[in-house]
PDB file of C-alpha atoms in Angstrom:
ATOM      1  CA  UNK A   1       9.175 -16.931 -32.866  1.00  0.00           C
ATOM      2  CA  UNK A   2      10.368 -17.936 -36.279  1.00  0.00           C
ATOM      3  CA  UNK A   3      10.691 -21.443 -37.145  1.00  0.00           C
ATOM      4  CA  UNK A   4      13.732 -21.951 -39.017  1.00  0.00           C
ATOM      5  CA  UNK A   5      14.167 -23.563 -42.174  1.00  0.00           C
ATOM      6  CA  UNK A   6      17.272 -24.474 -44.466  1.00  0.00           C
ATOM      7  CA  UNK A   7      17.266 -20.393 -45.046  1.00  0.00           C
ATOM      8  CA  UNK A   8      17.199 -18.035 -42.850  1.00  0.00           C
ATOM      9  CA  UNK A   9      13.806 -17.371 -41.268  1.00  0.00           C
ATOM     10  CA  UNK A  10      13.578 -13.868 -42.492  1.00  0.00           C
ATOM     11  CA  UNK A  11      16.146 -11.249 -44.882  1.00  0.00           C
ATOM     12  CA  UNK A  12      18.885  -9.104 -43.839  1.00  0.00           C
ATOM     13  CA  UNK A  13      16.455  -6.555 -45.508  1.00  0.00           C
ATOM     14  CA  UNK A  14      13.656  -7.261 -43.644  1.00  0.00           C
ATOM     15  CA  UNK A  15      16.351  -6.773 -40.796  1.00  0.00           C
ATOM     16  CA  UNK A  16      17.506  -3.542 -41.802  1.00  0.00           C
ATOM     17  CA  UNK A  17      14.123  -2.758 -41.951  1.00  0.00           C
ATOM     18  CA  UNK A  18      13.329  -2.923 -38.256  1.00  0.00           C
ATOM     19  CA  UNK A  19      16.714  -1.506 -37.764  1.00  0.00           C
ATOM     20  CA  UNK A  20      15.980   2.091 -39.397  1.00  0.00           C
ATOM     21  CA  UNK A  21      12.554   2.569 -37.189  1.00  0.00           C
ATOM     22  CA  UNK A  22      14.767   1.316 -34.080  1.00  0.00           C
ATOM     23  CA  UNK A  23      16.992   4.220 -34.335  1.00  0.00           C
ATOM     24  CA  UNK A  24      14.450   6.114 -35.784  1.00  0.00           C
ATOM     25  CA  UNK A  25      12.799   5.898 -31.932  1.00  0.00           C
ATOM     26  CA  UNK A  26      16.346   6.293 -30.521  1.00  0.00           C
ATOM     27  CA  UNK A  27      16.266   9.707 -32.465  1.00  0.00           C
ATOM     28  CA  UNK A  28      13.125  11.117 -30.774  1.00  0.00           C
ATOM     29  CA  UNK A  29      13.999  10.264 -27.390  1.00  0.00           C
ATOM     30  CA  UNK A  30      17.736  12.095 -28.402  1.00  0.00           C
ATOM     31  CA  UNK A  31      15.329  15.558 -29.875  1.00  0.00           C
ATOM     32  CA  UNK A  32      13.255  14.705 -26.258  1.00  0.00           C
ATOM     33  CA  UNK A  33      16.053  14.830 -23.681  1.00  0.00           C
ATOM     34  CA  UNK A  34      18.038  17.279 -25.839  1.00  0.00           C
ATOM     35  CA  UNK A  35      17.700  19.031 -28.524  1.00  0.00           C
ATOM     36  CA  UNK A  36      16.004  18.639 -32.162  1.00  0.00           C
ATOM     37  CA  UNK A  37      19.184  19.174 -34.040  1.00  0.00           C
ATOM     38  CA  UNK A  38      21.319  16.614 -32.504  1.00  0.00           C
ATOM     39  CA  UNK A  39      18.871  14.228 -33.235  1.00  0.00           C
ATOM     40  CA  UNK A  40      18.366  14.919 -36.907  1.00  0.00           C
ATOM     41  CA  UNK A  41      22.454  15.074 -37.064  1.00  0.00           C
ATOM     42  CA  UNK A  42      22.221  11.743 -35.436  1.00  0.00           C
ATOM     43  CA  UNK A  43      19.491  10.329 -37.830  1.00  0.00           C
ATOM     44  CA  UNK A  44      20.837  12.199 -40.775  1.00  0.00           C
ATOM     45  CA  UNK A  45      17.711  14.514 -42.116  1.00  0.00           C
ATOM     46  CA  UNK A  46      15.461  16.937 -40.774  1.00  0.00           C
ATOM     47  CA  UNK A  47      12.556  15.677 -38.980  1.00  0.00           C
ATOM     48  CA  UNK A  48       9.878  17.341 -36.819  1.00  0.00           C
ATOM     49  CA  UNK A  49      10.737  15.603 -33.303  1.00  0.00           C
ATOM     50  CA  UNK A  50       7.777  16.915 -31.453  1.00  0.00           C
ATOM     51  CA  UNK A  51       5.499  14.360 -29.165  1.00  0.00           C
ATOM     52  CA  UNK A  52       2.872  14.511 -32.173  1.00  0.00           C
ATOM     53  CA  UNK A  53       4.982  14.167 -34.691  1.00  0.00           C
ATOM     54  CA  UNK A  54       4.079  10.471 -36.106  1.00  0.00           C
ATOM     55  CA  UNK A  55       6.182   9.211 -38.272  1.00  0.00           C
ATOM     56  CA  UNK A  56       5.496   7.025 -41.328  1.00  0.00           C
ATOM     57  CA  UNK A  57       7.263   3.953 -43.268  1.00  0.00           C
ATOM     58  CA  UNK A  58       8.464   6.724 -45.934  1.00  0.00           C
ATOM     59  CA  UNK A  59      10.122   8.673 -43.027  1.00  0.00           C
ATOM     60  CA  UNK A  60      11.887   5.451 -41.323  1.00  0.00           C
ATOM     61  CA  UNK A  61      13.089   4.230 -44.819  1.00  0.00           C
ATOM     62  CA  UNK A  62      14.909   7.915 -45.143  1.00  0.00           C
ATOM     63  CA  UNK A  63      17.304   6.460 -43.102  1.00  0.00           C
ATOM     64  CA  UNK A  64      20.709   5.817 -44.154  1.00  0.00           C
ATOM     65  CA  UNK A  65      22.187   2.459 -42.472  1.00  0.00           C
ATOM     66  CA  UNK A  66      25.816   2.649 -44.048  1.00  0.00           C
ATOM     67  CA  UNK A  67      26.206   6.162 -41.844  1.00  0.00           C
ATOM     68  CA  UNK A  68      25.428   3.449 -38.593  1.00  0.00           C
ATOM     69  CA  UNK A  69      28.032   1.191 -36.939  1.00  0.00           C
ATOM     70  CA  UNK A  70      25.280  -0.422 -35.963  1.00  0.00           C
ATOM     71  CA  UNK A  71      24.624  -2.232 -39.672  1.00  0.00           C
ATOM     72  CA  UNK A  72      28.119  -3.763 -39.861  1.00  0.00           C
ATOM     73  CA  UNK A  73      28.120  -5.725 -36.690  1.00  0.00           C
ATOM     74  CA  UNK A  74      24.330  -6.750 -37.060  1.00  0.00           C
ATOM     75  CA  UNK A  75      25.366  -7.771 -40.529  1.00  0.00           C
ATOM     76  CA  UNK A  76      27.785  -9.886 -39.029  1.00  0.00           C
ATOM     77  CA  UNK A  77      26.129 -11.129 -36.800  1.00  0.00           C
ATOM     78  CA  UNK A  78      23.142 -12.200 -38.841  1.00  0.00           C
ATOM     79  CA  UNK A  79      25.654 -14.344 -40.950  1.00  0.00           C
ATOM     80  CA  UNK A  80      27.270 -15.994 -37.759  1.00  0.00           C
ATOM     81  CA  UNK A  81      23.475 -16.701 -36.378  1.00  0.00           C
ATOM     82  CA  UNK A  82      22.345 -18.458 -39.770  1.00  0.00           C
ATOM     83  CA  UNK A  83      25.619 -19.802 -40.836  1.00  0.00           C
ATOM     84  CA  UNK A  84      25.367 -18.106 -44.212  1.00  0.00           C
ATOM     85  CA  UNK A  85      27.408 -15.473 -45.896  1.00  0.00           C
ATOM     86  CA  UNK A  86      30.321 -14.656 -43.970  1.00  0.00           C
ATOM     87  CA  UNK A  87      29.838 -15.891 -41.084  1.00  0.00           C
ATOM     88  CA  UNK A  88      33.903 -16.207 -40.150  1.00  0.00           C
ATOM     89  CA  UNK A  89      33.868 -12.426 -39.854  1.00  0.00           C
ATOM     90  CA  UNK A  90      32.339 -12.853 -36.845  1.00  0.00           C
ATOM     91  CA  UNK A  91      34.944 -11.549 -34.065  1.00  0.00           C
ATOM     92  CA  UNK A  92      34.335 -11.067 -29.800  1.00  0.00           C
ATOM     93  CA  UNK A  93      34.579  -7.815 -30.382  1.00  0.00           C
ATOM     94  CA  UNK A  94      31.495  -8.175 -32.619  1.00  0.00           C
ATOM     95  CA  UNK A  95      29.563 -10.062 -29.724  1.00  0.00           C
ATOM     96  CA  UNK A  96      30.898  -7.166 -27.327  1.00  0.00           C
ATOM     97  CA  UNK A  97      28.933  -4.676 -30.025  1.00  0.00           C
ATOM     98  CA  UNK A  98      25.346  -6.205 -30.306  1.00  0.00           C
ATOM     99  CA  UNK A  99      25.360  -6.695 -26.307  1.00  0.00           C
ATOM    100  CA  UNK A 100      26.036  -3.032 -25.449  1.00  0.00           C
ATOM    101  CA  UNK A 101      23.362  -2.706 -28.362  1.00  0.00           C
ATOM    102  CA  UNK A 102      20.674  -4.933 -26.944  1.00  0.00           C
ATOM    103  CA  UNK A 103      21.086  -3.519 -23.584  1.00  0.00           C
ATOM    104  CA  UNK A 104      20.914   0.597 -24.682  1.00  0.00           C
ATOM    105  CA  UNK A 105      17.550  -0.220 -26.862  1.00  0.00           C
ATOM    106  CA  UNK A 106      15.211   2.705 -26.889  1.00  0.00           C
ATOM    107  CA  UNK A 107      11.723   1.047 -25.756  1.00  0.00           C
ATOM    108  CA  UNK A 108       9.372   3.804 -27.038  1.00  0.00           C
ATOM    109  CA  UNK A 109       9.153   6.841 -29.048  1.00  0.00           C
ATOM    110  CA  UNK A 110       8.500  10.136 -27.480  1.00  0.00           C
ATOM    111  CA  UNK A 111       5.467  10.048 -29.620  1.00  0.00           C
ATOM    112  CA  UNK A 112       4.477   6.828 -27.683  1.00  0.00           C
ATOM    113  CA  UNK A 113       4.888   3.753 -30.315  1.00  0.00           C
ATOM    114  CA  UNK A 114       7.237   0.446 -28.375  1.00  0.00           C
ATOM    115  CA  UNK A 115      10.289  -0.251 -29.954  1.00  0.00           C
ATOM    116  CA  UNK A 116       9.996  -3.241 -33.025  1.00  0.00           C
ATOM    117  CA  UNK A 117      12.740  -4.839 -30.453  1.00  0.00           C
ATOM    118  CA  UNK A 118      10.292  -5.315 -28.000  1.00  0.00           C
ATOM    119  CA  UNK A 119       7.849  -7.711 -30.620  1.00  0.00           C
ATOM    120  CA  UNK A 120       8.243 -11.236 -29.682  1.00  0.00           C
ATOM    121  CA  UNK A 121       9.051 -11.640 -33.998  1.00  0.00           C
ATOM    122  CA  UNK A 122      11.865  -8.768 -33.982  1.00  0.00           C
ATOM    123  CA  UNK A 123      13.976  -9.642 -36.496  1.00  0.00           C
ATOM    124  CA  UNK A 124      17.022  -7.343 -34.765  1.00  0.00           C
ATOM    125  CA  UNK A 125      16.323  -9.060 -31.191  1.00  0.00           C
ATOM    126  CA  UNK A 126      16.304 -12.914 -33.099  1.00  0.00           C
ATOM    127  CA  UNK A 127      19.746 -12.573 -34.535  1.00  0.00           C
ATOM    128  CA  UNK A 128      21.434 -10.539 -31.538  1.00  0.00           C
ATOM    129  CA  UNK A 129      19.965 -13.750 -29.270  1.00  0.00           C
ATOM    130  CA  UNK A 130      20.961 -16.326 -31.378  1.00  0.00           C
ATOM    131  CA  UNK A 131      24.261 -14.818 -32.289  1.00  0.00           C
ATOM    132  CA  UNK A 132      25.015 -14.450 -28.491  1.00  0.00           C
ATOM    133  CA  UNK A 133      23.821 -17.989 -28.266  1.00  0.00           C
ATOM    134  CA  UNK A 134      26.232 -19.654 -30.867  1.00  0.00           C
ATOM    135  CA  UNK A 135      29.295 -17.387 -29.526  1.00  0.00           C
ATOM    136  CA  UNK A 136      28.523 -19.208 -25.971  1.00  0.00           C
ATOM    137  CA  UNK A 137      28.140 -22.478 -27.088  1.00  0.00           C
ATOM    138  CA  UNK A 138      31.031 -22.177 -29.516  1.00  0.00           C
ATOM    139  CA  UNK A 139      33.633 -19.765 -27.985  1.00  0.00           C
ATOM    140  CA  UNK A 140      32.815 -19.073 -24.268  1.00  0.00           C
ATOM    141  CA  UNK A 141      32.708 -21.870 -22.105  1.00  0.00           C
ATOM    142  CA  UNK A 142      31.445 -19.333 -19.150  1.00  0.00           C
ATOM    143  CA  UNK A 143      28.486 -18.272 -20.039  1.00  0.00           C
ATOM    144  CA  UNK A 144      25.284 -20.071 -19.835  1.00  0.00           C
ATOM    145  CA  UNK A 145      22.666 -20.596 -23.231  1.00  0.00           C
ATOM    146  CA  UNK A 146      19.343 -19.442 -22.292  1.00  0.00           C
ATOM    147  CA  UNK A 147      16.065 -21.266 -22.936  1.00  0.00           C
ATOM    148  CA  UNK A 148      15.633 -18.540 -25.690  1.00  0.00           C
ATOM    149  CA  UNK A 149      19.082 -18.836 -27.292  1.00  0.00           C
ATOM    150  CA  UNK A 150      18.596 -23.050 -27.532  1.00  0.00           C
ATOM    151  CA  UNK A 151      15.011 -22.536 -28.965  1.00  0.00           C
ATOM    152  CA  UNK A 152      16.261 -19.882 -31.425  1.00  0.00           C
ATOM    153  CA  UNK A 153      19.415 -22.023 -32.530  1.00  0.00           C
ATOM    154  CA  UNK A 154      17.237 -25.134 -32.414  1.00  0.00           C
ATOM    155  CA  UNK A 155      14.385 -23.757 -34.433  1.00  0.00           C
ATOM    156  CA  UNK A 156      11.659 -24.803 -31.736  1.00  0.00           C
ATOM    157  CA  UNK A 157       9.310 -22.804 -29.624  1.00  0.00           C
ATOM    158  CA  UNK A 158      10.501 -21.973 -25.786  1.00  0.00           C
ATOM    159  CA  UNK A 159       7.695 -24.428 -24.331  1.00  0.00           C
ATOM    160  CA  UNK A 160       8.735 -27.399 -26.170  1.00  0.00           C
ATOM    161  CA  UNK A 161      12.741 -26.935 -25.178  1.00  0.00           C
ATOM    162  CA  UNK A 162      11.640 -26.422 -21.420  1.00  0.00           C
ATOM    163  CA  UNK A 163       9.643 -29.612 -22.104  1.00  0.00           C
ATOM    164  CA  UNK A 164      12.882 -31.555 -23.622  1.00  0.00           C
ATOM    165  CA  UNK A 165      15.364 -30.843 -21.017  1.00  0.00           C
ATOM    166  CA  UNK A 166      12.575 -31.915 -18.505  1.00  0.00           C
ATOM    167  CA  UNK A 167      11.844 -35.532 -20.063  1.00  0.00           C
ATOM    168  CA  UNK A 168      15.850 -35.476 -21.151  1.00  0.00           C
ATOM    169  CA  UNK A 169      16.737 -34.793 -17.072  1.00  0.00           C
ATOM    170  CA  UNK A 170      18.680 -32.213 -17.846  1.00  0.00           C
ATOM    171  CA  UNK A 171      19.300 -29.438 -15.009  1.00  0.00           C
ATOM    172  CA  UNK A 172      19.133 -26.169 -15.452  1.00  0.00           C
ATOM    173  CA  UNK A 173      20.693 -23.216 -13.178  1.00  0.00           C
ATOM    174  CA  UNK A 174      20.007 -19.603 -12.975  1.00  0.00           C
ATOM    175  CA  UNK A 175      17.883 -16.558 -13.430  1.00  0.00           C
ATOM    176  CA  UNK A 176      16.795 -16.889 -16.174  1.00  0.00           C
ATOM    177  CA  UNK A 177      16.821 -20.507 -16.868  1.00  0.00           C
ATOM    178  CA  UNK A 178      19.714 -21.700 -18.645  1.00  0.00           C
ATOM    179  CA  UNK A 179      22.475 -24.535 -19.500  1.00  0.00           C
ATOM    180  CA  UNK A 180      25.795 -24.984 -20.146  1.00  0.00           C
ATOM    181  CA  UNK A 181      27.613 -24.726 -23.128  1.00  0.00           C
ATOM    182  CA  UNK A 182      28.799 -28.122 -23.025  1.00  0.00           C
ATOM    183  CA  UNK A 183      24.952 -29.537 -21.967  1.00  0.00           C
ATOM    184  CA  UNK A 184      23.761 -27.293 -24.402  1.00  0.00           C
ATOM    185  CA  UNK A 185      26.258 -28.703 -26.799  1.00  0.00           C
ATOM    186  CA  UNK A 186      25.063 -31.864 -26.429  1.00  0.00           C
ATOM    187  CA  UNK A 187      21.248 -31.632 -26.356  1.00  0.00           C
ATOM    188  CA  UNK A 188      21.262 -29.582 -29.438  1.00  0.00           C
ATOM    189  CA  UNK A 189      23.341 -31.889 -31.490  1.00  0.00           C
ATOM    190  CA  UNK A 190      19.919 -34.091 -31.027  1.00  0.00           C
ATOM    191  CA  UNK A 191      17.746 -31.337 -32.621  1.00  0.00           C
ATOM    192  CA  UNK A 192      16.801 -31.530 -36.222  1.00  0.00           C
ATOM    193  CA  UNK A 193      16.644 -27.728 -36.845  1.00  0.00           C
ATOM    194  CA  UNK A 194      20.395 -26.867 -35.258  1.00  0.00           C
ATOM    195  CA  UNK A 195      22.528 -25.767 -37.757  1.00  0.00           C
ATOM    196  CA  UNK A 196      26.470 -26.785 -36.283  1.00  0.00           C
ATOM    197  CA  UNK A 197      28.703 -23.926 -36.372  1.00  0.00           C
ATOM    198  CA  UNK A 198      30.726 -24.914 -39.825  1.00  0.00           C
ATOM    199  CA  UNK A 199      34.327 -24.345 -38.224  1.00  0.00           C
ATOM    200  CA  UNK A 200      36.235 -25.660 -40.976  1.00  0.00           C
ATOM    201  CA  UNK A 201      34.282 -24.233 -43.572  1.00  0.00           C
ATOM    202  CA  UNK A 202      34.760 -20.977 -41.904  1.00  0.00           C
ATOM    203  CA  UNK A 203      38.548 -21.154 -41.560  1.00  0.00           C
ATOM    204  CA  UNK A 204      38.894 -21.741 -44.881  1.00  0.00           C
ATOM    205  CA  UNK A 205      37.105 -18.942 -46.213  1.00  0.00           C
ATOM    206  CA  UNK A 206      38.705 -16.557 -43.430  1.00  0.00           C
ATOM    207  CA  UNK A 207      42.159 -17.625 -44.818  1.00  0.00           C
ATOM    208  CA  UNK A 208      41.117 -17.265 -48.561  1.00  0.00           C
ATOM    209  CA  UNK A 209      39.657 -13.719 -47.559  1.00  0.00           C
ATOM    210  CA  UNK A 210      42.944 -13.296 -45.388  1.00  0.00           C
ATOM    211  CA  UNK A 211      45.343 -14.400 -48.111  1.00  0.00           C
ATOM    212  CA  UNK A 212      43.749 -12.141 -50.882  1.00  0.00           C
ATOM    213  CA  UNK A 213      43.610  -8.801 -48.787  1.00  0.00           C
ATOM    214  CA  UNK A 214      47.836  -9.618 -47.848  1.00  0.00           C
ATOM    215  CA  UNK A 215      48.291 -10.735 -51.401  1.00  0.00           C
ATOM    216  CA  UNK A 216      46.740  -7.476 -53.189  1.00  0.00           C
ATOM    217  CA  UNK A 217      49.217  -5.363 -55.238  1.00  0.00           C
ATOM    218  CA  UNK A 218      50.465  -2.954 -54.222  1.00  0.00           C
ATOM    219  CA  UNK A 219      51.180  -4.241 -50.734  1.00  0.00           C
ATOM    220  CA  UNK A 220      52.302  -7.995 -52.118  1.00  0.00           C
ATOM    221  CA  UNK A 221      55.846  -7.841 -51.075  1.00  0.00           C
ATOM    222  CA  UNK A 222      54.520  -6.849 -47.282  1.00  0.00           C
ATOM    223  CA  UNK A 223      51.565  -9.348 -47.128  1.00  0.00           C
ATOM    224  CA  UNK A 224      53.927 -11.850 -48.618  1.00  0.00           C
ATOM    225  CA  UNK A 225      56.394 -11.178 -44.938  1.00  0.00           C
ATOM    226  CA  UNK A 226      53.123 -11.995 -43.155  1.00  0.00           C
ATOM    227  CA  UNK A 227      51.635 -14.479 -44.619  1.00  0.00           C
ATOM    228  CA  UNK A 228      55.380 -16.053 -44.364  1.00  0.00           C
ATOM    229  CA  UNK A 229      55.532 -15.330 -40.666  1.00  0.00           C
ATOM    230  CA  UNK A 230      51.832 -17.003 -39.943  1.00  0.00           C
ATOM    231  CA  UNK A 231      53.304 -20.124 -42.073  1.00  0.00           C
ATOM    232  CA  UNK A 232      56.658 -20.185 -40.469  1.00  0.00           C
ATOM    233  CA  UNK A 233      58.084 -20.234 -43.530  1.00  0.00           C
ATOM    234  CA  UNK A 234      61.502 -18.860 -44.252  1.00  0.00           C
ATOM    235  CA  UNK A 235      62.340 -17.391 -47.451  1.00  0.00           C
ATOM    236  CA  UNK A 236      64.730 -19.949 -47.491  1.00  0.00           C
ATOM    237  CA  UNK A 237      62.068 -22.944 -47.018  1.00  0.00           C
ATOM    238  CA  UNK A 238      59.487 -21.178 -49.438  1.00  0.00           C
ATOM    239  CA  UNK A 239      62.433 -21.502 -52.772  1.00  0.00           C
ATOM    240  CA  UNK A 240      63.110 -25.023 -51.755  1.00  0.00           C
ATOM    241  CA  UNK A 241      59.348 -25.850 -51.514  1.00  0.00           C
ATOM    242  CA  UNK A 242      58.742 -23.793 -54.830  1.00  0.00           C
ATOM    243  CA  UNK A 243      61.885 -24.734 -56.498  1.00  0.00           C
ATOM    244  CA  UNK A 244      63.364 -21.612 -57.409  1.00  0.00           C
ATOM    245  CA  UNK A 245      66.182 -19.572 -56.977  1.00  0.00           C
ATOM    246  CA  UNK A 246      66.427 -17.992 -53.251  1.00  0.00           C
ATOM    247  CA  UNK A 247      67.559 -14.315 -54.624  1.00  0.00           C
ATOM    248  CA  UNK A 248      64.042 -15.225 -57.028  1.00  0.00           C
ATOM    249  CA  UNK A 249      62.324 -14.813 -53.793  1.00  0.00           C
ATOM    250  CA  UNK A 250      64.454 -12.265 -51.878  1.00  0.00           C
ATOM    251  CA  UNK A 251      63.731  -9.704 -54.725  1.00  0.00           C
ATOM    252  CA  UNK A 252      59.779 -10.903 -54.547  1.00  0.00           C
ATOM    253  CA  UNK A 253      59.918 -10.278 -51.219  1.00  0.00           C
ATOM    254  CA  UNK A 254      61.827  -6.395 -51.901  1.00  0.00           C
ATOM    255  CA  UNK A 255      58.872  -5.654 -54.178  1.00  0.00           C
ATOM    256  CA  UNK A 256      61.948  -6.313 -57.062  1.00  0.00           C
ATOM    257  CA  UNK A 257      59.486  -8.686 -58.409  1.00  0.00           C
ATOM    258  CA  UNK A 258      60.521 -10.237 -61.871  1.00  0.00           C
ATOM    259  CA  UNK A 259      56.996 -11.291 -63.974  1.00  0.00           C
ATOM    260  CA  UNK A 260      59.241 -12.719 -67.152  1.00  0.00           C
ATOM    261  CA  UNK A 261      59.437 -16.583 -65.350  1.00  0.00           C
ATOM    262  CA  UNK A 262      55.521 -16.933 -64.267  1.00  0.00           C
ATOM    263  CA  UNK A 263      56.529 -20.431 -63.923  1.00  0.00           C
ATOM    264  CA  UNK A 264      58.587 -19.040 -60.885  1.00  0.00           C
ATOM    265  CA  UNK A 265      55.603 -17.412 -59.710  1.00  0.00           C
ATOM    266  CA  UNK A 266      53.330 -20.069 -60.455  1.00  0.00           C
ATOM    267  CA  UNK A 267      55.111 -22.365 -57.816  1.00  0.00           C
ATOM    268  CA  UNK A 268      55.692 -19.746 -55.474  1.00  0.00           C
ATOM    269  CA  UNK A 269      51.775 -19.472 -55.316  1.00  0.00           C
ATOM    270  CA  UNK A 270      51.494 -23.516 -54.797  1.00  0.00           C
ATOM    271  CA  UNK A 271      54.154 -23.163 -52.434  1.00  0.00           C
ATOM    272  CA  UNK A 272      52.272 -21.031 -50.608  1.00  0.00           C
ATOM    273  CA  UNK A 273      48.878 -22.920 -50.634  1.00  0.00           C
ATOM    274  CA  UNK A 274      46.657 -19.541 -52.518  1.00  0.00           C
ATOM    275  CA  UNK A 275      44.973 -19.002 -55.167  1.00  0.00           C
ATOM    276  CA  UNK A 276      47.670 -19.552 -58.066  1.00  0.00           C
ATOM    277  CA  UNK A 277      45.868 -17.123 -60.842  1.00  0.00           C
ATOM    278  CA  UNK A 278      45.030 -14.704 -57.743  1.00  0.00           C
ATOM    279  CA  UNK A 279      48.746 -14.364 -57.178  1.00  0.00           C
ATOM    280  CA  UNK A 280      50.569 -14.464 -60.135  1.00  0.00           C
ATOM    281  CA  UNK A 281      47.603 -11.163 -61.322  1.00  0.00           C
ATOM    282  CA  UNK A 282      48.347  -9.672 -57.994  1.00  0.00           C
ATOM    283  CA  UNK A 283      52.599 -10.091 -58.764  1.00  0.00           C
ATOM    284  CA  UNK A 284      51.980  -8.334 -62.463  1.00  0.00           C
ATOM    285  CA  UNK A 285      49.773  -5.856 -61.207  1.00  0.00           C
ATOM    286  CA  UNK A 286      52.718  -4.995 -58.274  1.00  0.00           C
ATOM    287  CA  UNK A 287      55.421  -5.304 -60.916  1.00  0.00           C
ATOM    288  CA  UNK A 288      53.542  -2.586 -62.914  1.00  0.00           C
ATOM    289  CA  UNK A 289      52.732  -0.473 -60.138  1.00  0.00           C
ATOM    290  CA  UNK A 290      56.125  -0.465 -59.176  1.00  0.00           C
ATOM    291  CA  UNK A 291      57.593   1.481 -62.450  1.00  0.00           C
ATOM    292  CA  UNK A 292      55.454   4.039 -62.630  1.00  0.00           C
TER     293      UNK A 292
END
């Protein structure tokens, strides 16, 4: 197991790298049970799927990850495991995904090599674990963390956490061993290598990233009704807190949107807690697109 330090023990790369010979090996069990086409239309080029047919790095790095589901929510969850990147993007249904992933691994090719995700260093098996571990200890309270998930979120080895909760008297329950979030909680907290979950970091950047996709022309006057809505903001409240003329806003909010007062527009933005220059560009931009 990896040993984490302030970065991430190993690259999304080196992820995606496992990742192409894992369904690489799901392809040749596909052309085994079935036929040969469906699994080069699953792994996107031809490929001789017979039993001594060995493949080589050249072969597995033919394969195309943006064609896979798979990449996105391993992406994701790579961020949420390491805190880096964005790690707010992070959603259930994300956890959902790389469970039903973990559990329908392919463990060997039909020409006989174990699946990378079967290596006590796999890079795809350390994030899925230690995502699954930081969504139970974060957002459901009832699920147990496994010995593996609090060694992999606490950067230590599986012997030395068994050997922690033991001298800390902490019970554990189960098969497999495991805590509670909230035990878990608190015995990690004591762990020099944890890395907290940064909440408020992470609901700041999900409502900058939320803000700006509402906020882009052409669909400014709409995002600006929800964005309104999750405020509970009126029109009414948003020209007395901007200090402008309530029709000002009515015709902002009709996609009638007048760029001669940016001053107007400028407030409006404040008013609305965003990115000022963001919004006033993305009011032009609409304004523009609008006459055409």
């Amino acid at each position: 197991m990896n040993k984490p330090t302030a970065m991430p023990p190993f690259t999304k790369d080196e992820m995606e790298a496992e990742l192409r010979e894992i369904l690489f090996i799901q392809a040749s069990q596909i052309s085994h049970a079935g036929i040969i086409q469906a699994a080069i239309d699953f792994i996107g080029f031809e490929f001789d799927f017979s039993p001594v047919s060995t493949p080589v790095e050249a072969d597995f790095a033919k394969v195309d990850l943006t064609r896979f589901a798979a990449r996105a929510y391993l992406t994701k969850a790579y961020d949420y495991a390491f805190q880096v990147g964005e790690s707010w993007m992070f959603s259930e249904d994300d956890n959902h995904n790389i469970i039903a992933f973990r559990g329908g691994i392919t463990p060997e090719a039909s020409y006989g090599d174990p699946s990378p995700f079967l290596a006590p260093d796999s890079r795809c098996r350390h994030v899925i674990d230690m995502a699954i571990g930081r969504w139970n200890l974060e957002c459901d309270d009832s699920r147990d963390l496994t010995i593996r998930q609090l060694a992999l979120l606490a950067g230590m080895i599986e012997a030395a956490v068994r050997n922690s909760l033991s001298t800390d008297k902490i019970k554990t329950r189960g098969k497999p061993v495991a805590v509670s979030p909230q035990v878990a909680g608190q015995w990690l907290k004591a762990r020099k290598g944890f890395v907290p979950t940064q909440h408020e970091k992470n609901r700041q950047a999900f409502r900058v990233a939320h803000t700006r996709n509402l906020l882009a022309a052409p669909r400014l006057p709409s995002g600006m009704r929800i964005l309104l809505s999750d405020l509970s903001m009126t029109a009414e409240t948003l020209a007395e807190k901007a200090e402008v003329p309530i029709g000002f806003v009515t015709s902002l909010l009709e996609g009638k949107i007048d760029i001669s007062d940016l001053k107007a527009l400028q407030r409006i933005g404040a008013a609305l807690d965003v990115d000022v220059p963001y919004f006033v560009g993305q009011s032009i931009e609409a304004s523009l697109r609008s006459a055409n």
